[in-house]
JSON list of C-alpha atoms in Angstrom, two decimals:
[
{"chain": "I", "resi": 1, "resn": "UNK", "atom": "CA", "xyz": [-10.47, -5.37, -14.22]},
{"chain": "I", "resi": 2, "resn": "UNK", "atom": "CA", "xyz": [-8.72, -7.56, -11.63]},
{"chain": "I", "resi": 3, "resn": "UNK", "atom": "CA", "xyz": [-6.01, -5.93, -9.55]},
{"chain": "I", "resi": 4, "resn": "UNK", "atom": "CA", "xyz": [-4.03, -6.64, -6.40]},
{"chain": "I", "resi": 5, "resn": "UNK", "atom": "CA", "xyz": [-2.60, -3.98, -4.08]},
{"chain": "I", "resi": 6, "resn": "UNK", "atom": "CA", "xyz": [-0.29, -4.29, -1.10]},
{"chain": "I", "resi": 7, "resn": "UNK", "atom": "CA", "xyz": [1.04, -1.87, 1.49]},
{"chain": "I", "resi": 8, "resn": "UNK", "atom": "CA", "xyz": [3.56, -2.28, 4.31]},
{"chain": "I", "resi": 9, "resn": "UNK", "atom": "CA", "xyz": [5.03, 1.23, 4.53]},
{"chain": "I", "resi": 10, "resn": "UNK", "atom": "CA", "xyz": [3.82, 2.06, 8.05]},
{"chain": "I", "resi": 11, "resn": "UNK", "atom": "CA", "xyz": [2.71, 0.17, 11.16]},
{"chain": "I", "resi": 12, "resn": "UNK", "atom": "CA", "xyz": [-0.21, -1.13, 9.11]},
{"chain": "I", "resi": 13, "resn": "UNK", "atom": "CA", "xyz": [-0.02, -4.13, 6.80]},
{"chain": "I", "resi": 14, "resn": "UNK", "atom": "CA", "xyz": [-2.71, -4.56, 4.17]},
{"chain": "I", "resi": 15, "resn": "UNK", "atom": "CA", "xyz": [-3.57, -6.25, 0.91]},
{"chain": "I", "resi": 16, "resn": "UNK", "atom": "CA", "xyz": [-6.62, -5.65, -1.28]},
{"chain": "I", "resi": 17, "resn": "UNK", "atom": "CA", "xyz": [-8.04, -7.19, -4.41]},
{"chain": "I", "resi": 18, "resn": "UNK", "atom": "CA", "xyz": [-10.31, -5.61, -7.00]},
{"chain": "I", "resi": 19, "resn": "UNK", "atom": "CA", "xyz": [-12.62, -7.89, -8.96]},
{"chain": "I", "resi": 20, "resn": "UNK", "atom": "CA", "xyz": [-14.51, -5.76, -11.45]},
{"chain": "I", "resi": 21, "resn": "UNK", "atom": "CA", "xyz": [-15.88, -2.99, -9.21]},
{"chain": "I", "resi": 22, "resn": "UNK", "atom": "CA", "xyz": [-15.67, -4.79, -5.84]},
{"chain": "I", "resi": 23, "resn": "UNK", "atom": "CA", "xyz": [-12.70, -4.30, -3.49]},
{"chain": "I", "resi": 24, "resn": "UNK", "atom": "CA", "xyz": [-11.94, -6.76, -0.67]},
{"chain": "I", "resi": 25, "resn": "UNK", "atom": "CA", "xyz": [-9.22, -5.99, 1.86]},
{"chain": "I", "resi": 26, "resn": "UNK", "atom": "CA", "xyz": [-7.16, -7.63, 4.62]},
{"chain": "I", "resi": 27, "resn": "UNK", "atom": "CA", "xyz": [-5.81, -5.10, 7.11]},
{"chain": "I", "resi": 28, "resn": "UNK", "atom": "CA", "xyz": [-3.87, -5.37, 10.35]},
{"chain": "I", "resi": 29, "resn": "UNK", "atom": "CA", "xyz": [-1.81, -3.01, 12.46]},
{"chain": "I", "resi": 30, "resn": "UNK", "atom": "CA", "xyz": [1.17, -5.21, 13.27]},
{"chain": "I", "resi": 31, "resn": "UNK", "atom": "CA", "xyz": [4.55, -3.49, 13.49]},
{"chain": "I", "resi": 32, "resn": "UNK", "atom": "CA", "xyz": [7.51, -5.71, 12.55]},
{"chain": "I", "resi": 33, "resn": "UNK", "atom": "CA", "xyz": [5.24, -8.53, 11.34]},
{"chain": "I", "resi": 34, "resn": "UNK", "atom": "CA", "xyz": [4.73, -7.31, 7.77]},
{"chain": "I", "resi": 35, "resn": "UNK", "atom": "CA", "xyz": [6.99, -9.85, 6.13]},
{"chain": "I", "resi": 36, "resn": "UNK", "atom": "CA", "xyz": [5.10, -12.79, 7.62]},
{"chain": "I", "resi": 37, "resn": "UNK", "atom": "CA", "xyz": [1.63, -11.31, 7.18]},
{"chain": "I", "resi": 38, "resn": "UNK", "atom": "CA", "xyz": [1.55, -9.83, 3.70]},
{"chain": "I", "resi": 39, "resn": "UNK", "atom": "CA", "xyz": [2.01, -13.07, 1.72]},
{"chain": "I", "resi": 40, "resn": "UNK", "atom": "CA", "xyz": [-0.65, -14.77, 3.84]},
{"chain": "I", "resi": 41, "resn": "UNK", "atom": "CA", "xyz": [-3.04, -11.90, 3.12]},
{"chain": "I", "resi": 42, "resn": "UNK", "atom": "CA", "xyz": [-2.36, -12.17, -0.61]},
{"chain": "I", "resi": 43, "resn": "UNK", "atom": "CA", "xyz": [-2.94, -15.94, -0.58]},
{"chain": "I", "resi": 44, "resn": "UNK", "atom": "CA", "xyz": [-6.19, -15.51, 1.36]},
{"chain": "I", "resi": 45, "resn": "UNK", "atom": "CA", "xyz": [-7.54, -12.88, -1.02]},
{"chain": "I", "resi": 46, "resn": "UNK", "atom": "CA", "xyz": [-6.71, -14.98, -4.08]},
{"chain": "I", "resi": 47, "resn": "UNK", "atom": "CA", "xyz": [-8.24, -18.11, -2.54]},
{"chain": "I", "resi": 48, "resn": "UNK", "atom": "CA", "xyz": [-11.41, -16.27, -1.56]},
{"chain": "I", "resi": 49, "resn": "UNK", "atom": "CA", "xyz": [-11.73, -14.81, -5.07]},
{"chain": "I", "resi": 50, "resn": "UNK", "atom": "CA", "xyz": [-11.02, -18.14, -6.78]},
{"chain": "I", "resi": 51, "resn": "UNK", "atom": "CA", "xyz": [-8.24, -16.64, -8.85]},
{"chain": "I", "resi": 52, "resn": "UNK", "atom": "CA", "xyz": [-4.60, -17.38, -9.48]},
{"chain": "I", "resi": 53, "resn": "UNK", "atom": "CA", "xyz": [-2.12, -14.52, -9.34]},
{"chain": "I", "resi": 54, "resn": "UNK", "atom": "CA", "xyz": [-1.41, -14.76, -13.05]},
{"chain": "I", "resi": 55, "resn": "UNK", "atom": "CA", "xyz": [-5.11, -14.24, -13.80]},
{"chain": "I", "resi": 56, "resn": "UNK", "atom": "CA", "xyz": [-4.91, -10.68, -12.50]},
{"chain": "I", "resi": 57, "resn": "UNK", "atom": "CA", "xyz": [-4.38, -7.63, -14.70]},
{"chain": "I", "resi": 58, "resn": "UNK", "atom": "CA", "xyz": [-1.80, -5.93, -12.52]},
{"chain": "I", "resi": 59, "resn": "UNK", "atom": "CA", "xyz": [-0.34, -5.13, -9.11]},
{"chain": "I", "resi": 60, "resn": "UNK", "atom": "CA", "xyz": [-0.25, -1.83, -7.23]},
{"chain": "I", "resi": 61, "resn": "UNK", "atom": "CA", "xyz": [1.81, -1.13, -4.13]},
{"chain": "I", "resi": 62, "resn": "UNK", "atom": "CA", "xyz": [2.51, 1.59, -1.61]},
{"chain": "I", "resi": 63, "resn": "UNK", "atom": "CA", "xyz": [5.92, 2.80, -2.74]},
{"chain": "I", "resi": 64, "resn": "UNK", "atom": "CA", "xyz": [6.51, 5.18, 0.17]},
{"chain": "I", "resi": 65, "resn": "UNK", "atom": "CA", "xyz": [7.31, 7.36, 1.85]},
{"chain": "I", "resi": 66, "resn": "UNK", "atom": "CA", "xyz": [7.27, 5.57, 5.17]},
{"chain": "I", "resi": 67, "resn": "UNK", "atom": "CA", "xyz": [9.42, 3.22, 7.19]},
{"chain": "I", "resi": 68, "resn": "UNK", "atom": "CA", "xyz": [12.45, 2.01, 5.25]},
{"chain": "I", "resi": 69, "resn": "UNK", "atom": "CA", "xyz": [12.00, -1.67, 6.14]},
{"chain": "I", "resi": 70, "resn": "UNK", "atom": "CA", "xyz": [8.30, -1.62, 5.31]},
{"chain": "I", "resi": 71, "resn": "UNK", "atom": "CA", "xyz": [8.81, 0.07, 1.96]},
{"chain": "I", "resi": 72, "resn": "UNK", "atom": "CA", "xyz": [11.54, -2.40, 1.12]},
{"chain": "I", "resi": 73, "resn": "UNK", "atom": "CA", "xyz": [9.23, -5.33, 1.93]},
{"chain": "I", "resi": 74, "resn": "UNK", "atom": "CA", "xyz": [6.43, -4.05, -0.32]},
{"chain": "I", "resi": 75, "resn": "UNK", "atom": "CA", "xyz": [8.86, -3.21, -3.12]},
{"chain": "I", "resi": 76, "resn": "UNK", "atom": "CA", "xyz": [10.57, -6.60, -2.97]},
{"chain": "I", "resi": 77, "resn": "UNK", "atom": "CA", "xyz": [7.38, -8.63, -2.84]},
{"chain": "I", "resi": 78, "resn": "UNK", "atom": "CA", "xyz": [5.77, -6.65, -5.64]},
{"chain": "I", "resi": 79, "resn": "UNK", "atom": "CA", "xyz": [8.84, -7.02, -7.79]},
{"chain": "I", "resi": 80, "resn": "UNK", "atom": "CA", "xyz": [8.99, -10.77, -7.13]},
{"chain": "I", "resi": 81, "resn": "UNK", "atom": "CA", "xyz": [5.33, -11.30, -7.97]},
{"chain": "I", "resi": 82, "resn": "UNK", "atom": "CA", "xyz": [5.59, -9.16, -11.09]},
{"chain": "I", "resi": 83, "resn": "UNK", "atom": "CA", "xyz": [8.71, -10.98, -12.32]},
{"chain": "I", "resi": 84, "resn": "UNK", "atom": "CA", "xyz": [7.06, -14.36, -11.75]},
{"chain": "I", "resi": 85, "resn": "UNK", "atom": "CA", "xyz": [3.87, -13.49, -13.63]},
{"chain": "I", "resi": 86, "resn": "UNK", "atom": "CA", "xyz": [4.82, -10.73, -16.04]},
{"chain": "I", "resi": 87, "resn": "UNK", "atom": "CA", "xyz": [2.11, -8.53, -14.54]},
{"chain": "I", "resi": 88, "resn": "UNK", "atom": "CA", "xyz": [2.44, -4.74, -14.89]},
{"chain": "I", "resi": 89, "resn": "UNK", "atom": "CA", "xyz": [2.85, -2.60, -11.79]},
{"chain": "I", "resi": 90, "resn": "UNK", "atom": "CA", "xyz": [1.66, 0.79, -10.58]},
{"chain": "I", "resi": 91, "resn": "UNK", "atom": "CA", "xyz": [3.46, 2.42, -7.64]},
{"chain": "I", "resi": 92, "resn": "UNK", "atom": "CA", "xyz": [1.24, 4.65, -5.50]},
{"chain": "I", "resi": 93, "resn": "UNK", "atom": "CA", "xyz": [2.32, 7.21, -2.92]},
{"chain": "I", "resi": 94, "resn": "UNK", "atom": "CA", "xyz": [1.41, 6.42, 0.66]},
{"chain": "I", "resi": 95, "resn": "UNK", "atom": "CA", "xyz": [0.73, 10.10, 1.25]},
{"chain": "I", "resi": 96, "resn": "UNK", "atom": "CA", "xyz": [-1.70, 10.06, -1.67]},
{"chain": "I", "resi": 97, "resn": "UNK", "atom": "CA", "xyz": [-3.37, 6.94, -0.26]},
{"chain": "I", "resi": 98, "resn": "UNK", "atom": "CA", "xyz": [-4.00, 8.81, 2.98]},
{"chain": "I", "resi": 99, "resn": "UNK", "atom": "CA", "xyz": [-5.49, 11.75, 1.09]},
{"chain": "I", "resi": 100, "resn": "UNK", "atom": "CA", "xyz": [-7.68, 9.37, -0.91]},
{"chain": "I", "resi": 101, "resn": "UNK", "atom": "CA", "xyz": [-9.18, 8.02, 2.32]},
{"chain": "I", "resi": 102, "resn": "UNK", "atom": "CA", "xyz": [-10.48, 11.41, 3.44]},
{"chain": "I", "resi": 103, "resn": "UNK", "atom": "CA", "xyz": [-14.19, 12.21, 3.15]},
{"chain": "I", "resi": 104, "resn": "UNK", "atom": "CA", "xyz": [-14.96, 13.45, -0.36]},
{"chain": "I", "resi": 105, "resn": "UNK", "atom": "CA", "xyz": [-16.32, 16.74, 0.91]},
{"chain": "I", "resi": 106, "resn": "UNK", "atom": "CA", "xyz": [-12.81, 17.81, 1.97]},
{"chain": "I", "resi": 107, "resn": "UNK", "atom": "CA", "xyz": [-11.14, 19.83, -0.79]},
{"chain": "I", "resi": 108, "resn": "UNK", "atom": "CA", "xyz": [-7.65, 20.54, 0.59]},
{"chain": "I", "resi": 109, "resn": "UNK", "atom": "CA", "xyz": [-5.76, 17.81, 2.45]},
{"chain": "I", "resi": 110, "resn": "UNK", "atom": "CA", "xyz": [-2.43, 17.87, 4.23]},
{"chain": "I", "resi": 111, "resn": "UNK", "atom": "CA", "xyz": [-1.15, 14.30, 4.48]},
{"chain": "I", "resi": 112, "resn": "UNK", "atom": "CA", "xyz": [1.68, 13.75, 6.95]},
{"chain": "I", "resi": 113, "resn": "UNK", "atom": "CA", "xyz": [3.51, 10.60, 8.04]},
{"chain": "I", "resi": 114, "resn": "UNK", "atom": "CA", "xyz": [5.85, 10.57, 11.03]},
{"chain": "I", "resi": 115, "resn": "UNK", "atom": "CA", "xyz": [9.36, 10.18, 9.58]},
{"chain": "I", "resi": 116, "resn": "UNK", "atom": "CA", "xyz": [11.03, 9.91, 12.99]},
{"chain": "I", "resi": 117, "resn": "UNK", "atom": "CA", "xyz": [14.16, 11.94, 13.77]},
{"chain": "I", "resi": 118, "resn": "UNK", "atom": "CA", "xyz": [11.78, 14.86, 14.51]},
{"chain": "I", "resi": 119, "resn": "UNK", "atom": "CA", "xyz": [10.68, 15.05, 10.88]},
{"chain": "I", "resi": 120, "resn": "UNK", "atom": "CA", "xyz": [7.59, 14.28, 8.83]},
{"chain": "I", "resi": 121, "resn": "UNK", "atom": "CA", "xyz": [6.89, 13.23, 5.26]},
{"chain": "I", "resi": 122, "resn": "UNK", "atom": "CA", "xyz": [4.17, 15.48, 3.91]},
{"chain": "I", "resi": 123, "resn": "UNK", "atom": "CA", "xyz": [2.30, 16.69, 0.85]},
{"chain": "I", "resi": 124, "resn": "UNK", "atom": "CA", "xyz": [-0.75, 18.82, 0.11]},
{"chain": "I", "resi": 125, "resn": "UNK", "atom": "CA", "xyz": [-3.54, 17.58, -2.14]},
{"chain": "I", "resi": 126, "resn": "UNK", "atom": "CA", "xyz": [-6.62, 19.18, -3.62]},
{"chain": "I", "resi": 127, "resn": "UNK", "atom": "CA", "xyz": [-9.80, 17.41, -4.69]},
{"chain": "I", "resi": 128, "resn": "UNK", "atom": "CA", "xyz": [-11.62, 18.58, -7.80]},
{"chain": "I", "resi": 129, "resn": "UNK", "atom": "CA", "xyz": [-15.31, 18.46, -8.70]},
{"chain": "I", "resi": 130, "resn": "UNK", "atom": "CA", "xyz": [-14.87, 14.89, -9.99]},
{"chain": "I", "resi": 131, "resn": "UNK", "atom": "CA", "xyz": [-13.50, 13.93, -6.53]},
{"chain": "I", "resi": 132, "resn": "UNK", "atom": "CA", "xyz": [-10.01, 13.20, -7.88]},
{"chain": "I", "resi": 133, "resn": "UNK", "atom": "CA", "xyz": [-7.07, 14.17, -5.69]},
{"chain": "I", "resi": 134, "resn": "UNK", "atom": "CA", "xyz": [-4.05, 15.99, -7.12]},
{"chain": "I", "resi": 135, "resn": "UNK", "atom": "CA", "xyz": [-0.80, 16.94, -5.36]},
{"chain": "I", "resi": 136, "resn": "UNK", "atom": "CA", "xyz": [-0.07, 20.65, -5.49]},
{"chain": "I", "resi": 137, "resn": "UNK", "atom": "CA", "xyz": [3.59, 20.19, -4.59]},
{"chain": "I", "resi": 138, "resn": "UNK", "atom": "CA", "xyz": [6.34, 17.59, -4.52]},
{"chain": "I", "resi": 139, "resn": "UNK", "atom": "CA", "xyz": [6.33, 15.20, -1.59]},
{"chain": "I", "resi": 140, "resn": "UNK", "atom": "CA", "xyz": [8.90, 16.32, 0.94]},
{"chain": "I", "resi": 141, "resn": "UNK", "atom": "CA", "xyz": [10.47, 15.55, 4.29]},
{"chain": "I", "resi": 142, "resn": "UNK", "atom": "CA", "xyz": [11.11, 18.30, 6.82]},
{"chain": "I", "resi": 143, "resn": "UNK", "atom": "CA", "xyz": [10.67, 19.25, 10.44]},
{"chain": "I", "resi": 144, "resn": "UNK", "atom": "CA", "xyz": [7.00, 20.00, 11.18]},
{"chain": "I", "resi": 145, "resn": "UNK", "atom": "CA", "xyz": [7.74, 23.68, 11.76]},
{"chain": "I", "resi": 146, "resn": "UNK", "atom": "CA", "xyz": [8.91, 24.04, 8.15]},
{"chain": "I", "resi": 147, "resn": "UNK", "atom": "CA", "xyz": [5.55, 23.24, 6.55]},
{"chain": "I", "resi": 148, "resn": "UNK", "atom": "CA", "xyz": [4.27, 25.95, 4.23]},
{"chain": "I", "resi": 149, "resn": "UNK", "atom": "CA", "xyz": [0.66, 26.04, 3.09]},
{"chain": "I", "resi": 150, "resn": "UNK", "atom": "CA", "xyz": [-0.96, 28.68, 0.94]},
{"chain": "I", "resi": 151, "resn": "UNK", "atom": "CA", "xyz": [-3.98, 30.28, 2.57]},
{"chain": "I", "resi": 152, "resn": "UNK", "atom": "CA", "xyz": [-7.24, 28.49, 1.87]},
{"chain": "I", "resi": 153, "resn": "UNK", "atom": "CA", "xyz": [-10.78, 29.50, 2.72]},
{"chain": "I", "resi": 154, "resn": "UNK", "atom": "CA", "xyz": [-12.03, 29.12, 6.27]},
{"chain": "I", "resi": 155, "resn": "UNK", "atom": "CA", "xyz": [-12.08, 25.51, 7.51]},
{"chain": "I", "resi": 156, "resn": "UNK", "atom": "CA", "xyz": [-11.08, 24.17, 4.09]},
{"chain": "I", "resi": 157, "resn": "UNK", "atom": "CA", "xyz": [-7.95, 22.26, 5.16]},
{"chain": "I", "resi": 158, "resn": "UNK", "atom": "CA", "xyz": [-8.09, 18.71, 6.52]},
{"chain": "I", "resi": 159, "resn": "UNK", "atom": "CA", "xyz": [-5.13, 16.99, 8.19]},
{"chain": "I", "resi": 160, "resn": "UNK", "atom": "CA", "xyz": [-4.48, 13.25, 8.09]},
{"chain": "I", "resi": 161, "resn": "UNK", "atom": "CA", "xyz": [-1.77, 10.82, 9.09]},
{"chain": "I", "resi": 162, "resn": "UNK", "atom": "CA", "xyz": [0.62, 9.91, 11.88]},
{"chain": "I", "resi": 163, "resn": "UNK", "atom": "CA", "xyz": [2.56, 13.14, 11.43]},
{"chain": "I", "resi": 164, "resn": "UNK", "atom": "CA", "xyz": [-0.45, 14.93, 12.90]},
{"chain": "I", "resi": 165, "resn": "UNK", "atom": "CA", "xyz": [-0.53, 12.45, 15.77]},
{"chain": "I", "resi": 166, "resn": "UNK", "atom": "CA", "xyz": [3.03, 13.32, 16.71]},
{"chain": "I", "resi": 167, "resn": "UNK", "atom": "CA", "xyz": [3.14, 17.03, 15.87]},
{"chain": "I", "resi": 168, "resn": "UNK", "atom": "CA", "xyz": [-0.39, 18.42, 15.54]},
{"chain": "I", "resi": 169, "resn": "UNK", "atom": "CA", "xyz": [0.27, 21.42, 17.78]},
{"chain": "I", "resi": 170, "resn": "UNK", "atom": "CA", "xyz": [3.42, 22.40, 15.89]},
{"chain": "I", "resi": 171, "resn": "UNK", "atom": "CA", "xyz": [1.80, 21.88, 12.47]},
{"chain": "I", "resi": 172, "resn": "UNK", "atom": "CA", "xyz": [-1.33, 23.83, 13.40]},
{"chain": "I", "resi": 173, "resn": "UNK", "atom": "CA", "xyz": [0.73, 26.71, 14.76]},
{"chain": "I", "resi": 174, "resn": "UNK", "atom": "CA", "xyz": [3.03, 26.72, 11.73]},
{"chain": "I", "resi": 175, "resn": "UNK", "atom": "CA", "xyz": [0.36, 26.75, 9.02]},
{"chain": "I", "resi": 176, "resn": "UNK", "atom": "CA", "xyz": [-1.58, 29.40, 10.95]},
{"chain": "I", "resi": 177, "resn": "UNK", "atom": "CA", "xyz": [-5.02, 28.78, 9.50]},
{"chain": "I", "resi": 178, "resn": "UNK", "atom": "CA", "xyz": [-8.23, 27.12, 10.56]},
{"chain": "I", "resi": 179, "resn": "UNK", "atom": "CA", "xyz": [-8.74, 23.47, 9.71]},
{"chain": "I", "resi": 180, "resn": "UNK", "atom": "CA", "xyz": [-11.89, 21.44, 9.16]},
{"chain": "I", "resi": 181, "resn": "UNK", "atom": "CA", "xyz": [-10.62, 18.39, 11.04]},
{"chain": "I", "resi": 182, "resn": "UNK", "atom": "CA", "xyz": [-7.78, 16.00, 11.77]},
{"chain": "I", "resi": 183, "resn": "UNK", "atom": "CA", "xyz": [-7.55, 12.21, 11.52]},
{"chain": "I", "resi": 184, "resn": "UNK", "atom": "CA", "xyz": [-4.27, 11.64, 13.32]},
{"chain": "I", "resi": 185, "resn": "UNK", "atom": "CA", "xyz": [-4.76, 7.88, 13.70]},
{"chain": "I", "resi": 186, "resn": "UNK", "atom": "CA", "xyz": [-5.16, 7.11, 9.99]},
{"chain": "I", "resi": 187, "resn": "UNK", "atom": "CA", "xyz": [-2.70, 4.77, 8.30]},
{"chain": "I", "resi": 188, "resn": "UNK", "atom": "CA", "xyz": [-2.40, 4.02, 4.58]},
{"chain": "I", "resi": 189, "resn": "UNK", "atom": "CA", "xyz": [-4.55, 1.14, 3.33]},
{"chain": "I", "resi": 190, "resn": "UNK", "atom": "CA", "xyz": [-4.26, -1.05, 0.26]},
{"chain": "I", "resi": 191, "resn": "UNK", "atom": "CA", "xyz": [-7.88, -0.42, -0.74]},
{"chain": "I", "resi": 192, "resn": "UNK", "atom": "CA", "xyz": [-7.15, 3.29, -1.23]},
{"chain": "I", "resi": 193, "resn": "UNK", "atom": "CA", "xyz": [-4.01, 2.42, -3.17]},
{"chain": "I", "resi": 194, "resn": "UNK", "atom": "CA", "xyz": [-6.26, 0.35, -5.45]},
{"chain": "I", "resi": 195, "resn": "UNK", "atom": "CA", "xyz": [-8.68, 3.24, -5.93]},
{"chain": "I", "resi": 196, "resn": "UNK", "atom": "CA", "xyz": [-5.83, 5.46, -7.07]},
{"chain": "I", "resi": 197, "resn": "UNK", "atom": "CA", "xyz": [-4.28, 2.75, -9.25]},
{"chain": "I", "resi": 198, "resn": "UNK", "atom": "CA", "xyz": [-7.41, 1.93, -11.28]},
{"chain": "I", "resi": 199, "resn": "UNK", "atom": "CA", "xyz": [-7.32, 5.00, -13.59]},
{"chain": "I", "resi": 200, "resn": "UNK", "atom": "CA", "xyz": [-3.54, 4.64, -13.95]},
{"chain": "I", "resi": 201, "resn": "UNK", "atom": "CA", "xyz": [-3.90, 1.06, -15.17]},
{"chain": "I", "resi": 202, "resn": "UNK", "atom": "CA", "xyz": [-6.76, 2.05, -17.46]},
{"chain": "I", "resi": 203, "resn": "UNK", "atom": "CA", "xyz": [-4.58, 4.76, -19.00]},
{"chain": "I", "resi": 204, "resn": "UNK", "atom": "CA", "xyz": [-1.78, 2.24, -19.58]},
{"chain": "I", "resi": 205, "resn": "UNK", "atom": "CA", "xyz": [0.66, 4.15, -17.37]},
{"chain": "I", "resi": 206, "resn": "UNK", "atom": "CA", "xyz": [2.04, 1.10, -15.57]},
{"chain": "I", "resi": 207, "resn": "UNK", "atom": "CA", "xyz": [5.64, -0.09, -15.37]},
{"chain": "I", "resi": 208, "resn": "UNK", "atom": "CA", "xyz": [7.48, -3.40, -15.63]},
{"chain": "I", "resi": 209, "resn": "UNK", "atom": "CA", "xyz": [9.02, -5.21, -12.67]},
{"chain": "I", "resi": 210, "resn": "UNK", "atom": "CA", "xyz": [12.57, -4.06, -13.33]},
{"chain": "I", "resi": 211, "resn": "UNK", "atom": "CA", "xyz": [11.55, -0.40, -13.08]},
{"chain": "I", "resi": 212, "resn": "UNK", "atom": "CA", "xyz": [10.03, -0.66, -9.61]},
{"chain": "I", "resi": 213, "resn": "UNK", "atom": "CA", "xyz": [11.64, 1.79, -7.19]},
{"chain": "I", "resi": 214, "resn": "UNK", "atom": "CA", "xyz": [10.87, 2.67, -3.56]},
{"chain": "I", "resi": 215, "resn": "UNK", "atom": "CA", "xyz": [10.41, 6.29, -2.48]},
{"chain": "I", "resi": 216, "resn": "UNK", "atom": "CA", "xyz": [12.35, 7.18, 0.66]},
{"chain": "I", "resi": 217, "resn": "UNK", "atom": "CA", "xyz": [12.58, 11.00, 0.27]},
{"chain": "I", "resi": 218, "resn": "UNK", "atom": "CA", "xyz": [15.79, 11.08, 2.29]},
{"chain": "I", "resi": 219, "resn": "UNK", "atom": "CA", "xyz": [19.08, 9.22, 2.23]},
{"chain": "I", "resi": 220, "resn": "UNK", "atom": "CA", "xyz": [19.28, 8.75, 5.99]},
{"chain": "I", "resi": 221, "resn": "UNK", "atom": "CA", "xyz": [16.48, 6.26, 6.35]},
{"chain": "I", "resi": 222, "resn": "UNK", "atom": "CA", "xyz": [15.23, 4.63, 9.55]},
{"chain": "I", "resi": 223, "resn": "UNK", "atom": "CA", "xyz": [12.92, 1.80, 10.52]}
]
């Protein structure tokens, strides 16, 4: 299988390519430079792999939530590439991509992205014995003191994402349970989007270009 993934939903900009079982990624934290960087990254990955875009089997992208401008860039570029080549597309949640990046020993993960305006985008995921992550709720946006988490066993909850960087004290106090660790500096990466997209493509659950939609979670979007 040969797949491309892109993500521009946060401060990070990344593109990754899967050739059979090998993933190669370009990644850079570069706020407000996504539009100029992402196409260069895609061209570099294709050149290094010796492939043309139309030789791929599909495209995955970080569909949000995140910064409005960044999500719009990823959505627009993915849609343009898919229209030009007829390649199928799989949208992947940026919150899920964060959860996917967490060490496999962690079984309950609270992904949170700073949504600005004193709010966070967040979702809780569990990891099963096969190491697959599954959301246990709908993704949501709220103030950090409105998070609700069912009690888990001691030190079984791991926190990840920029929402923890901005509001870790509030979140920790609100959920009122011990946590195994926090990675507050983590940003979504295209390689984790690819990992989540592979089984979706294999199952045939992809979409066509005209059905691509961004996920903002709120109408009053910023950034």
